Short mmCIF file of C-alpha atoms and ligand atoms in Angstrom, two decimals:
data_model
loop_
_atom_site.label_atom_id
_atom_site.label_comp_id
_atom_site.label_asym_id
_atom_site.label_seq_id
_atom_site.Cartn_x
_atom_site.Cartn_y
_atom_site.Cartn_z
CA MET O 7 42.75 -28.29 42.95
CA GLN O 8 43.63 -26.96 39.54
CA LEU O 9 43.17 -23.38 38.43
CA GLU O 10 42.09 -23.23 34.84
CA ALA O 11 41.49 -20.33 32.46
CA LYS O 12 39.47 -21.50 29.44
CA ASP O 13 39.42 -19.43 26.27
CA ILE O 14 39.40 -16.14 28.13
CA GLY O 15 38.76 -12.94 26.21
CA PHE O 16 38.48 -9.42 27.57
CA ARG O 17 37.89 -5.87 26.42
CA TYR O 18 36.78 -2.68 28.13
CA GLY O 19 33.36 -1.58 26.92
CA ASP O 20 33.30 -1.93 23.16
CA GLY O 21 36.99 -1.10 22.80
CA PRO O 22 39.42 -3.42 21.02
CA TRP O 23 40.03 -6.90 22.45
CA LEU O 24 42.84 -6.77 24.97
CA PHE O 25 43.25 -10.50 24.48
CA GLN O 26 41.23 -13.49 23.34
CA GLY O 27 41.50 -17.25 23.57
CA VAL O 28 43.81 -17.30 26.58
CA ASN O 29 44.20 -20.76 28.05
CA LEU O 30 46.15 -21.52 31.16
CA THR O 31 46.24 -24.40 33.61
CA LEU O 32 47.98 -24.22 36.94
CA GLU O 33 48.62 -27.23 39.13
CA PRO O 34 48.87 -26.97 42.93
CA GLY O 35 52.40 -26.04 43.93
CA GLU O 36 53.32 -24.92 40.45
CA ILE O 37 55.11 -21.59 39.90
CA VAL O 38 54.41 -20.07 36.50
CA GLY O 39 55.73 -16.80 35.11
CA ILE O 40 53.95 -14.45 32.72
CA THR O 41 55.93 -11.92 30.68
CA GLY O 42 54.94 -9.42 28.03
CA PRO O 43 54.96 -5.68 27.31
CA SER O 44 53.23 -3.09 29.54
CA GLY O 45 49.60 -2.37 28.86
CA ARG O 46 49.00 -5.65 27.02
CA GLY O 47 46.63 -6.90 29.66
CA LYS O 48 48.70 -9.06 32.01
CA THR O 49 47.27 -7.33 35.04
CA THR O 50 43.75 -7.58 33.63
CA LEU O 51 44.19 -11.32 33.15
CA CYS O 52 45.40 -11.59 36.73
CA ARG O 53 42.37 -9.63 37.93
CA ILE O 54 40.11 -12.05 36.09
CA LEU O 55 41.86 -15.06 37.63
CA ALA O 56 41.51 -13.48 41.06
CA GLY O 57 37.81 -12.83 40.49
CA PHE O 58 37.97 -9.02 40.51
CA GLU O 59 36.79 -8.86 36.94
CA ALA O 60 34.50 -11.16 34.92
CA PRO O 61 35.80 -12.31 31.54
CA ILE O 62 33.76 -11.28 28.48
CA GLU O 63 34.46 -14.64 26.88
CA GLY O 64 35.44 -17.95 28.45
CA ALA O 65 35.55 -18.97 32.09
CA VAL O 66 37.84 -19.50 35.04
CA HIS O 67 37.52 -22.85 36.77
CA PHE O 68 38.83 -23.80 40.16
CA ASN O 69 38.85 -27.46 41.01
CA GLY O 70 36.79 -28.17 37.90
CA ALA O 71 33.97 -25.76 38.73
CA PRO O 72 33.41 -22.02 38.27
CA LEU O 73 35.12 -19.84 40.88
CA PRO O 74 33.00 -19.24 43.97
CA ASN O 75 31.67 -15.70 44.00
CA ASN O 76 31.15 -15.43 47.70
CA GLY O 77 33.22 -16.27 50.74
CA TYR O 78 37.00 -16.30 50.79
CA HIS O 79 38.47 -16.25 47.33
CA PRO O 80 41.01 -19.08 46.85
CA VAL O 81 42.99 -16.99 44.36
CA GLN O 82 44.61 -13.95 45.97
CA MET O 83 46.49 -11.21 44.25
CA VAL O 84 49.28 -8.88 45.33
CA LEU O 85 49.83 -5.81 43.18
CA GLN O 86 52.82 -3.65 42.41
CA HIS O 87 51.51 -0.54 44.12
CA PRO O 88 50.61 -1.32 47.72
CA GLU O 89 49.27 2.21 48.28
CA LYS O 90 46.49 1.48 45.83
CA ALA O 91 45.44 -1.74 47.53
CA ILE O 92 44.79 -0.45 51.02
CA ASN O 93 42.37 1.88 52.71
CA PRO O 94 44.33 5.06 53.57
CA ARG O 95 41.92 5.83 56.42
CA TRP O 96 42.62 2.62 58.31
CA LYS O 97 45.53 1.97 60.60
CA MET O 98 47.81 -0.89 59.64
CA HIS O 99 46.49 -3.41 62.21
CA LYS O 100 43.00 -3.04 60.80
CA ILE O 101 44.28 -3.43 57.26
CA LEU O 102 46.28 -6.50 58.22
CA ASN O 103 43.43 -8.26 60.00
CA GLU O 104 40.73 -7.42 57.49
CA GLY O 105 40.35 -10.93 56.06
CA TYR O 106 41.91 -13.17 58.72
CA GLN O 107 44.43 -12.92 61.54
CA PRO O 108 47.94 -13.72 60.34
CA ASP O 109 50.00 -15.52 62.98
CA LYS O 110 53.27 -14.42 64.50
CA GLU O 111 55.26 -16.84 62.39
CA LEU O 112 54.02 -15.32 59.15
CA LEU O 113 54.66 -11.78 60.37
CA ASP O 114 58.22 -12.72 61.31
CA LEU O 115 58.79 -14.55 58.08
CA LEU O 116 57.79 -11.40 56.23
CA GLY O 117 59.73 -9.11 58.57
CA ILE O 118 56.74 -7.09 59.73
CA GLU O 119 57.64 -5.03 62.81
CA ARG O 120 54.96 -4.93 65.48
CA GLU O 121 55.34 -1.18 65.88
CA TRP O 122 54.22 -0.63 62.26
CA LEU O 123 50.75 -1.90 63.22
CA THR O 124 49.95 1.32 65.07
CA ARG O 125 50.74 3.54 62.09
CA TRP O 126 48.82 5.00 59.20
CA PRO O 127 49.66 3.74 55.71
CA HIS O 128 51.30 7.04 54.70
CA GLU O 129 53.72 6.68 57.58
CA LEU O 130 55.32 3.58 56.07
CA SER O 131 57.64 3.24 53.10
CA GLY O 132 56.49 1.44 49.94
CA GLY O 133 58.48 -1.65 50.84
CA GLU O 134 57.10 -1.79 54.35
CA LEU O 135 53.54 -1.51 53.08
CA GLN O 136 54.03 -4.28 50.56
CA ARG O 137 54.83 -6.80 53.30
CA PHE O 138 51.35 -6.18 54.70
CA CYS O 139 49.74 -6.80 51.34
CA VAL O 140 51.64 -10.08 51.03
CA ALA O 141 50.63 -11.17 54.54
CA ARG O 142 47.03 -10.27 53.84
CA ALA O 143 46.99 -12.41 50.71
CA LEU O 144 48.45 -15.49 52.40
CA GLY O 145 45.36 -16.52 54.36
CA PRO O 146 44.98 -20.21 55.27
CA ASN O 147 42.51 -20.76 52.42
CA THR O 148 44.62 -19.22 49.67
CA ARG O 149 45.34 -21.91 47.06
CA TYR O 150 46.88 -19.71 44.41
CA LEU O 151 48.82 -16.49 44.74
CA ILE O 152 49.13 -14.03 41.91
CA ALA O 153 52.19 -11.83 42.32
CA ASP O 154 51.92 -8.94 39.88
CA GLU O 155 55.29 -7.15 40.14
CA MET O 156 55.03 -7.99 43.83
CA THR O 157 58.62 -7.21 44.84
CA THR O 158 59.51 -4.66 42.18
CA MET O 159 59.44 -1.87 44.74
CA LEU O 160 61.65 -3.67 47.24
CA ASP O 161 65.41 -3.77 47.74
CA ALA O 162 67.18 -6.91 46.59
CA ASN O 163 67.67 -8.28 50.09
CA THR O 164 64.04 -7.78 51.07
CA GLN O 165 62.94 -9.17 47.71
CA ALA O 166 64.94 -12.34 48.30
CA GLN O 167 63.63 -12.57 51.89
CA ILE O 168 59.99 -12.26 50.84
CA TRP O 169 60.32 -14.71 47.98
CA HIS O 170 62.09 -17.28 50.14
CA ALA O 171 59.24 -16.89 52.67
CA VAL O 172 56.51 -17.17 50.03
CA ILE O 173 58.14 -20.18 48.36
CA GLU O 174 58.48 -21.90 51.73
CA ILE O 175 54.79 -21.35 52.43
CA ALA O 176 53.86 -22.45 48.90
CA LYS O 177 55.76 -25.71 49.34
CA LYS O 178 54.20 -26.40 52.70
CA ARG O 179 50.66 -25.72 51.51
CA GLU O 180 51.02 -26.86 47.90
CA MET O 181 50.01 -23.36 46.86
CA GLY O 182 50.41 -22.40 43.20
CA ILE O 183 51.90 -19.04 42.19
CA ILE O 184 51.66 -16.87 39.11
CA VAL O 185 54.59 -14.48 38.84
CA VAL O 186 54.24 -11.41 36.66
CA THR O 187 57.50 -9.50 36.39
CA HIS O 188 59.64 -7.76 33.83
CA GLU O 189 62.74 -8.85 35.68
CA SER O 190 64.01 -11.78 33.69
CA ASN O 191 66.59 -12.75 36.30
CA LEU O 192 63.94 -13.06 38.97
CA MET O 193 61.69 -14.99 36.61
CA ARG O 194 64.44 -17.50 35.91
CA ARG O 195 65.11 -17.95 39.62
CA LEU O 196 61.52 -18.58 40.60
CA CYS O 197 59.47 -20.17 37.87
CA HIS O 198 59.00 -23.74 36.72
CA ARG O 199 57.77 -22.43 33.37
CA VAL O 200 57.13 -19.09 31.70
CA ILE O 201 54.30 -18.00 29.44
CA ASP O 202 54.95 -15.19 26.95
CA PHE O 203 51.89 -12.97 26.76
CA ASN O 204 53.09 -11.37 23.56
CA LYS O 205 51.97 -14.28 21.43
CA MET J 10 80.70 20.95 39.32
CA SER J 11 78.18 20.35 42.06
CA ILE J 12 74.67 21.75 41.61
CA LEU J 13 73.02 20.38 44.68
CA GLU J 14 74.61 19.59 48.01
CA VAL J 15 73.00 17.93 50.99
CA GLU J 16 75.06 18.44 54.13
CA ASN J 17 74.54 16.64 57.38
CA LEU J 18 70.82 16.21 56.83
CA SER J 19 68.71 14.70 59.58
CA VAL J 20 64.96 14.17 59.50
CA SER J 21 62.86 12.93 62.38
CA PHE J 22 59.21 12.45 63.17
CA LYS J 23 57.58 12.74 66.56
CA GLN J 24 55.02 10.13 67.41
CA TYR J 25 52.86 9.75 70.45
CA THR J 26 52.14 6.35 71.91
CA ASP J 27 48.94 5.49 73.78
CA GLY J 28 50.44 6.58 77.09
CA PHE J 29 51.19 10.03 75.56
CA LYS J 30 54.82 9.11 75.57
CA GLU J 31 56.63 10.93 72.85
CA ILE J 32 58.95 8.88 70.68
CA ASN J 33 61.34 10.33 68.20
CA HIS J 34 61.83 8.51 64.91
CA LYS J 35 65.10 9.47 63.32
CA VAL J 36 64.50 8.46 59.72
CA ILE J 37 67.52 10.23 58.20
CA SER J 38 70.74 10.88 60.10
CA SER J 39 73.88 12.81 59.15
CA LEU J 40 73.39 12.29 55.47
CA ASN J 41 75.61 13.85 52.82
CA VAL J 42 75.17 13.61 49.07
CA THR J 43 76.19 15.80 46.17
CA LEU J 44 74.64 16.00 42.74
CA GLU J 45 76.91 17.15 39.94
CA ALA J 46 76.13 18.74 36.62
CA GLY J 47 76.31 16.19 33.83
CA LYS J 48 76.27 13.25 36.23
CA ILE J 49 73.78 10.64 37.31
CA LEU J 50 73.88 9.53 40.90
CA ALA J 51 71.94 6.33 41.49
CA VAL J 52 70.59 5.88 44.99
CA VAL J 53 69.94 2.30 46.00
CA GLY J 54 69.45 0.66 49.35
CA ALA J 55 67.09 -0.83 51.86
CA SER J 56 63.35 -0.30 51.57
CA GLY J 57 62.46 2.27 54.18
CA SER J 58 66.00 3.66 54.40
CA GLY J 59 64.89 7.21 53.69
CA LYS J 60 65.42 7.51 49.94
CA SER J 61 62.00 8.99 49.21
CA LEU J 62 62.22 11.24 52.24
CA LEU J 63 65.54 12.60 50.98
CA ALA J 64 63.82 13.38 47.68
CA HIS J 65 60.96 15.05 49.52
CA ALA J 66 63.39 17.03 51.71
CA ILE J 67 65.13 18.41 48.62
CA LEU J 68 61.80 19.37 47.06
CA GLY J 69 60.51 20.80 50.34
CA ILE J 70 57.45 18.58 50.45
CA LEU J 71 57.99 16.70 53.71
CA PRO J 72 54.93 16.46 55.94
CA SER J 73 54.61 19.30 58.45
CA ASN J 74 55.35 17.10 61.48
CA ALA J 75 58.85 16.36 60.17
CA ASN J 76 61.83 17.88 61.98
CA VAL J 77 64.63 18.76 59.62
CA SER J 78 68.20 19.83 60.34
CA GLY J 79 71.25 20.24 58.15
CA ILE J 80 71.71 22.25 55.01
CA ILE J 81 70.68 21.74 51.41
CA LYS J 82 72.37 24.02 48.88
CA TYR J 83 71.34 24.62 45.32
CA GLU J 84 73.84 26.39 43.07
CA GLY J 85 75.93 27.23 46.11
CA LYS J 86 73.16 28.97 48.03
CA GLU J 87 71.00 27.56 50.77
CA LEU J 88 67.76 26.09 49.55
CA THR J 89 65.26 27.81 51.81
CA PRO J 90 61.56 26.92 51.87
CA ILE J 91 60.84 30.01 49.77
CA ARG J 92 63.38 29.02 47.13
CA GLN J 93 62.09 25.46 47.21
CA THR J 94 58.59 26.62 46.39
CA ALA J 95 59.88 28.87 43.62
CA LEU J 96 62.08 26.20 42.02
CA ARG J 97 59.90 23.14 42.48
CA GLY J 98 58.65 21.73 39.18
CA LYS J 99 60.72 24.36 37.38
CA GLU J 100 64.45 24.04 38.02
CA ILE J 101 64.11 21.05 40.31
CA ALA J 102 61.68 18.39 39.15
CA LEU J 103 60.47 15.22 40.81
CA VAL J 104 59.32 11.99 39.22
CA PRO J 105 57.47 10.66 42.27
CA GLN J 106 57.40 7.05 43.45
CA SER J 107 53.72 6.94 44.23
CA VAL J 108 51.29 7.08 41.32
CA ASN J 109 48.96 8.78 43.79
CA PHE J 110 50.79 12.00 42.88
CA LEU J 111 48.62 12.21 39.75
CA ASP J 112 45.58 14.42 40.21
CA PRO J 113 42.63 12.00 40.03
CA LEU J 114 40.24 14.66 38.75
CA MET J 115 42.31 16.02 35.88
CA ARG J 116 42.78 14.51 32.44
CA VAL J 117 46.38 13.33 32.19
CA GLY J 118 47.14 15.36 29.05
CA ASN J 119 46.30 18.53 30.96
CA GLN J 120 48.42 17.50 33.91
CA VAL J 121 51.46 17.15 31.71
CA ARG J 122 50.76 20.44 29.92
CA THR J 123 50.80 22.41 33.18
CA SER J 124 54.46 21.42 33.60
CA VAL J 125 55.58 22.69 30.19
CA LYS J 126 57.76 25.72 30.84
CA ASN J 127 58.66 26.82 27.33
CA GLY J 128 56.85 26.82 24.01
CA ASP J 129 53.56 25.29 23.04
CA ALA J 130 52.24 23.14 25.87
CA VAL J 131 49.95 20.97 23.76
CA SER J 132 52.55 20.03 21.20
CA ALA J 133 55.17 19.43 23.89
CA GLN J 134 52.79 17.09 25.68
CA ARG J 135 51.92 15.20 22.49
CA LYS J 136 55.57 14.84 21.58
CA VAL J 137 56.53 13.41 24.94
CA PHE J 138 53.54 11.03 24.91
CA GLU J 139 54.60 9.78 21.51
CA ARG J 140 58.08 9.25 22.81
CA TYR J 141 56.77 7.10 25.63
CA ARG J 142 54.31 5.27 23.39
CA LEU J 143 51.25 6.71 25.05
CA GLY J 144 48.53 6.68 22.39
CA LYS J 145 46.69 9.80 21.30
CA GLU J 146 43.59 8.74 23.27
CA VAL J 147 45.54 8.70 26.54
CA GLU J 148 45.67 12.49 26.90
CA ASP J 149 41.91 12.56 27.50
CA MET J 150 41.95 9.81 30.10
CA TYR J 151 41.75 10.18 33.84
CA PRO J 152 44.37 8.49 36.05
CA PHE J 153 42.02 5.64 37.06
CA GLN J 154 41.81 4.58 33.41
CA LEU J 155 45.57 4.03 33.11
CA SER J 156 47.46 0.80 33.62
CA GLY J 157 50.28 0.94 36.18
CA GLY J 158 52.87 1.24 33.42
CA MET J 159 50.94 4.00 31.67
CA ALA J 160 50.66 5.95 34.91
CA ARG J 161 54.42 5.74 35.38
CA ARG J 162 55.06 6.90 31.83
CA THR J 163 52.75 9.85 32.46
CA LEU J 164 54.73 10.79 35.56
CA LEU J 165 57.95 10.55 33.57
CA SER J 166 56.50 12.75 30.83
CA THR J 167 55.70 15.45 33.37
CA ALA J 168 59.32 15.77 34.46
CA MET J 169 60.66 15.51 30.94
CA VAL J 170 58.68 18.48 29.60
CA SER J 171 59.77 20.74 32.46
CA ASP J 172 62.93 22.68 31.98
CA ALA J 173 64.67 21.36 35.05
CA LYS J 174 68.37 21.47 35.90
CA VAL J 175 67.96 18.81 38.53
CA ILE J 176 65.73 15.78 38.12
CA ILE J 177 65.00 13.60 41.07
CA ALA J 178 63.46 10.38 39.89
CA ASP J 179 62.05 8.18 42.64
CA GLU J 180 61.63 4.64 41.27
CA PRO J 181 60.68 5.85 37.80
CA THR J 182 60.70 2.48 36.04
CA PRO J 183 59.32 -0.37 38.15
CA GLY J 184 56.95 -2.66 36.31
CA LEU J 185 57.68 -1.18 32.91
CA ASP J 186 58.78 -3.44 30.12
CA PRO J 187 62.44 -3.47 29.08
CA VAL J 188 61.87 -1.35 25.97
CA VAL J 189 60.23 1.50 27.89
CA ILE J 190 62.78 1.23 30.69
CA LYS J 191 65.61 1.54 28.21
CA GLU J 192 63.98 4.59 26.69
CA ALA J 193 63.44 6.27 30.05
CA LEU J 194 67.02 5.53 31.10
CA ASP J 195 68.38 6.86 27.83
CA ASN J 196 66.39 10.03 28.43
CA PHE J 197 67.94 10.47 31.85
CA ARG J 198 71.37 9.97 30.33
CA GLU J 199 70.66 12.49 27.61
CA PHE J 200 69.37 14.86 30.22
CA ALA J 201 72.62 14.55 32.16
CA ASP J 202 74.74 14.83 29.02
CA ASN J 203 73.07 18.18 28.42
CA GLY J 204 74.55 19.40 31.70
CA CYS J 205 71.83 18.56 34.19
CA ALA J 206 72.12 16.58 37.38
CA VAL J 207 70.06 13.46 37.91
CA MET J 208 69.37 11.57 41.07
CA LEU J 209 67.93 8.18 40.21
CA ILE J 210 66.42 6.36 43.17
CA THR J 211 65.93 2.74 42.24
CA HIS J 212 65.91 -0.87 43.37
CA ASP J 213 66.85 -1.94 39.87
CA ILE J 214 70.59 -2.09 40.36
CA GLU J 215 71.15 -3.54 36.92
CA SER J 216 69.52 -0.53 35.22
CA ALA J 217 71.39 1.84 37.52
CA LEU J 218 74.68 0.31 36.48
CA GLN J 219 73.92 0.93 32.83
CA ILE J 220 73.52 4.69 33.05
CA ALA J 221 74.75 6.03 36.37
CA ASP J 222 78.18 7.44 37.14
CA LYS J 223 78.14 6.73 40.84
CA ILE J 224 76.01 4.74 43.22
CA ALA J 225 75.08 5.84 46.71
CA VAL J 226 73.91 3.07 49.01
CA PHE J 227 71.42 3.83 51.78
CA TYR J 228 70.84 1.94 54.97
CA ALA J 229 68.73 3.02 57.95
CA GLY J 230 68.63 6.67 56.97
CA THR J 231 72.19 7.29 55.93
CA THR J 232 74.69 6.61 53.17
CA VAL J 233 76.93 3.66 53.89
CA GLU J 234 78.85 3.79 50.62
CA ILE J 235 79.35 5.91 47.53
CA ALA J 236 81.09 4.02 44.76
CA PRO J 237 81.79 4.26 41.05
CA VAL J 238 79.55 1.89 39.07
CA GLU J 239 82.57 -0.08 37.85
CA ASP J 240 82.95 -1.59 41.32
CA PHE J 241 79.76 -3.60 40.94
CA VAL J 242 81.09 -6.70 39.18
CA GLY J 243 81.69 -10.37 39.91
CA ASN J 244 81.22 -11.40 43.50
CA GLY J 245 81.42 -7.80 44.65
CA GLU J 246 85.08 -7.94 45.75
CA ALA J 247 85.56 -4.25 44.93
CA ILE J 248 82.53 -3.21 46.99
CA ARG J 249 83.47 -1.53 50.26
CA HIS J 250 80.62 -1.89 52.75
CA PRO J 251 79.30 -5.21 54.14
CA TYR J 252 75.69 -4.11 53.53
CA THR J 253 76.35 -3.25 49.91
CA LYS J 254 77.98 -6.64 49.46
CA ALA J 255 74.91 -8.33 50.96
CA LEU J 256 72.63 -6.38 48.64
CA TRP J 257 74.73 -7.37 45.65
CA ARG J 258 74.69 -11.05 46.58
CA ALA J 259 70.93 -11.06 47.15
CA LEU J 260 70.22 -10.17 43.51
CA PRO J 261 68.49 -12.95 41.58
CA GLN J 262 71.28 -12.94 39.00
CA ASN J 263 73.85 -13.41 41.76
CA GLU J 264 73.22 -15.70 44.71
CA PHE J 265 69.64 -14.69 45.57
CA ARG J 266 70.57 -15.35 49.18
CA PRO J 267 69.34 -12.72 51.64
CA ILE J 268 70.92 -11.91 54.97
CA PRO J 269 68.41 -12.33 57.82
CA GLY J 270 66.80 -9.57 59.84
CA SER J 271 65.77 -6.07 58.91
CA GLN J 272 67.24 -2.63 59.33
CA PRO J 273 67.00 -1.13 62.82
CA HIS J 274 63.89 0.77 63.64
CA PRO J 275 64.20 4.59 63.54
CA SER J 276 63.01 4.84 67.16
CA SER J 277 65.78 2.57 68.45
CA LEU J 278 68.91 2.99 66.40
CA PRO J 279 72.00 1.18 67.69
CA PRO J 280 74.59 3.46 69.33
CA GLY J 281 77.44 2.45 67.05
CA CYS J 282 77.38 1.35 63.44
CA LEU J 283 73.79 1.06 62.20
CA PHE J 284 74.58 -2.20 60.41
CA GLU J 285 76.34 -3.78 63.39
CA PRO J 286 73.41 -6.03 64.51
CA ARG J 287 73.50 -7.79 61.14
CA CYS J 288 77.16 -7.52 60.26
CA GLU J 289 79.38 -10.60 60.08
CA MET J 290 82.51 -8.51 60.41
CA ALA J 291 81.38 -6.64 63.51
CA THR J 292 83.78 -6.24 66.43
CA ALA J 293 83.38 -4.60 69.84
CA GLU J 294 84.78 -1.40 68.39
CA CYS J 295 81.87 -1.15 65.94
CA ARG J 296 79.48 -0.68 68.86
CA GLN J 297 81.37 2.32 70.28
CA ALA J 298 80.34 5.14 67.98
CA PRO J 299 78.76 5.60 64.55
CA PRO J 300 81.57 5.26 61.98
CA LYS J 301 82.33 8.41 60.00
CA MET J 302 82.17 8.49 56.24
CA ARG J 303 85.73 8.16 54.96
CA GLU J 304 87.44 8.02 51.62
CA LEU J 305 88.55 4.67 50.36
CA ARG J 306 89.79 3.75 46.89
CA ASP J 307 88.02 6.38 44.76
CA GLY J 308 84.85 6.10 46.83
CA MET J 309 83.45 6.64 50.32
CA VAL J 310 82.49 4.20 53.02
CA ARG J 311 81.01 4.32 56.51
CA CYS J 312 82.72 1.29 58.04
CA ILE J 313 85.81 1.11 60.20
CA HIS J 314 86.92 -2.28 58.89
CA ALA J 315 86.36 -1.83 55.18
CA THR J 316 89.41 -2.25 52.97
N1 ATP W 15 55.07 10.70 57.75
C1 ATP W 15 55.85 9.81 58.37
N2 ATP W 15 55.80 9.65 59.71
C2 ATP W 15 56.60 8.75 60.33
N3 ATP W 15 57.50 7.96 59.71
C3 ATP W 15 57.60 8.06 58.38
C4 ATP W 15 56.78 8.98 57.61
N4 ATP W 15 57.08 8.85 56.30
C5 ATP W 15 58.06 7.90 56.23
N5 ATP W 15 58.38 7.42 57.46
C6 ATP W 15 59.40 6.41 57.78
O1 ATP W 15 60.65 6.87 57.30
C7 ATP W 15 61.45 5.81 56.82
C8 ATP W 15 61.95 6.14 55.41
O2 ATP W 15 60.87 6.19 54.49
P1 ATP W 15 61.06 6.39 52.93
O3 ATP W 15 59.71 6.44 52.31
O4 ATP W 15 61.98 7.52 52.67
O5 ATP W 15 61.80 5.03 52.50
P2 ATP W 15 62.43 4.59 51.09
O6 ATP W 15 63.89 4.43 51.30
O7 ATP W 15 61.96 5.49 50.03
O8 ATP W 15 61.79 3.13 50.95
P3 ATP W 15 61.22 2.33 49.65
O9 ATP W 15 62.41 1.83 48.96
O10 ATP W 15 60.44 1.23 50.30
O11 ATP W 15 60.38 3.29 48.87
C9 ATP W 15 60.58 4.55 56.91
O12 ATP W 15 60.97 3.83 58.05
C10 ATP W 15 59.17 5.08 57.08
O13 ATP W 15 58.39 4.18 57.86
S1 SF4 W 16 81.64 -0.66 61.10
FE1 SF4 W 16 81.73 -2.74 61.87
S2 SF4 W 16 79.59 -3.37 62.09
FE2 SF4 W 16 79.64 -1.56 60.79
S3 SF4 W 16 79.70 -2.36 58.76
FE3 SF4 W 16 81.80 -2.02 59.34
S4 SF4 W 16 82.47 -3.97 60.20
FE4 SF4 W 16 80.23 -4.05 60.09
MG1 MG W 17 60.63 5.26 48.41
#
């Protein structure tokens, strides 16, 4: 179940092209890094791959066909700023169970304390919130995970814990991962290959 | 010379469970830090260890249900709520962690201009935008039109145009590319070299090592170690506290091996050392009482067995 970006181009309105002719193929279980300067459109590309945004040119194929536009999306994305990805008016248990019900094993793997579930988002630290966003993205039907600066806001120990957990799950499920990060050391640790978005 | 002193700070939140039972969350306990003129103190540590809350306590912007004790002094005098309001954004500036601090309804150029304390606001704003490579068109944009990196650079700009003597930067650089990070860090250094005090809260230990003078390490709401940056080399032999060593080893450029578990919950802190449940060196004595901060080799540590 390949994920394929074919000749993708994108711009906002009639502004300048953010990028054009982007091709990318991801095999199940593959971990690929994307680097490049801020504001060059890495996050936009990720949003297109995850189906949040339609490309102006080209297409995204999953398993040889266009991405489904209803039902559970097989490509899930976790962003850098968890506070932007959640509804501030919902308590954490509602946020966590929005798409599916993560099991105990996953919550433990990600170090999510049960007591946090009864709180409001603003009552948790950035790092605590991010674990919820990761859990939410790892539903049973997720085939590809896009991690856009996913652990940038976490301490080194938690970062290593979450990545070890995610890699373990990826291996078990043959899930592919796209890693966007400016941290070259982390990139080297995680990725099978790296694409430079500057070119 | 110290500009800002935090003495014995504790912060707690009351929460009510379904059975109307009141639980007390002690999120910061007996914390001491000092910011010195001309110096950068990097604050690193566990996610959720109270770093942002310390920043908010200094600025006087904690939520109203927070219970605060201890003393914060600015220029030798107690920083009362009235002084906090008067100095906030002027002599003491914050670069916040959450991009939600930007006003969603105001063009970002205007937001930065309101922080300019001296001279022509428009030209100061344009100059700082140029410095951070924010194009001319950005000043007319609203926050929702910015990329994550652009939003962070806008937040940085706001603090840089103020005339502050103390800058508290809460994760100012995550997700920015190395060029912009370098520039922001150089600005903090320059800022300190001009006699100001900087507190740089960050998870990016590598960046912190490049510009900071000292590093304070937080765990479960208190400082476990304060060390000169030079101690962070090799396998961390010069590091004093077991938690700091673990953090150092977990870095991707080191072993990338985490220690299991998480920090204790603020509603059920262990009676002795807060790190004891995860510490390999723990002995029965560690469970007796919380270790006091003590001096050790040109630094400070909160561990009875550290050498
Ligand atoms: N309004 C609140 N009510 C109750 N608890 C809170 C509140 N705000 C923060 N906390 C708790 O206080 C602790 C410290 O939070 P803080 O945001 O200071 O962490 P941090 O060290 O900045 O973490 P990070 O590195 O993830 O940003 C966390 O356990 C958090 O859940
Ligand atoms: S006091 Fe004891 S438990 Fe705490 S860090 Fe030191 S050795 Fe470990
Ligand atoms: Mg924080």
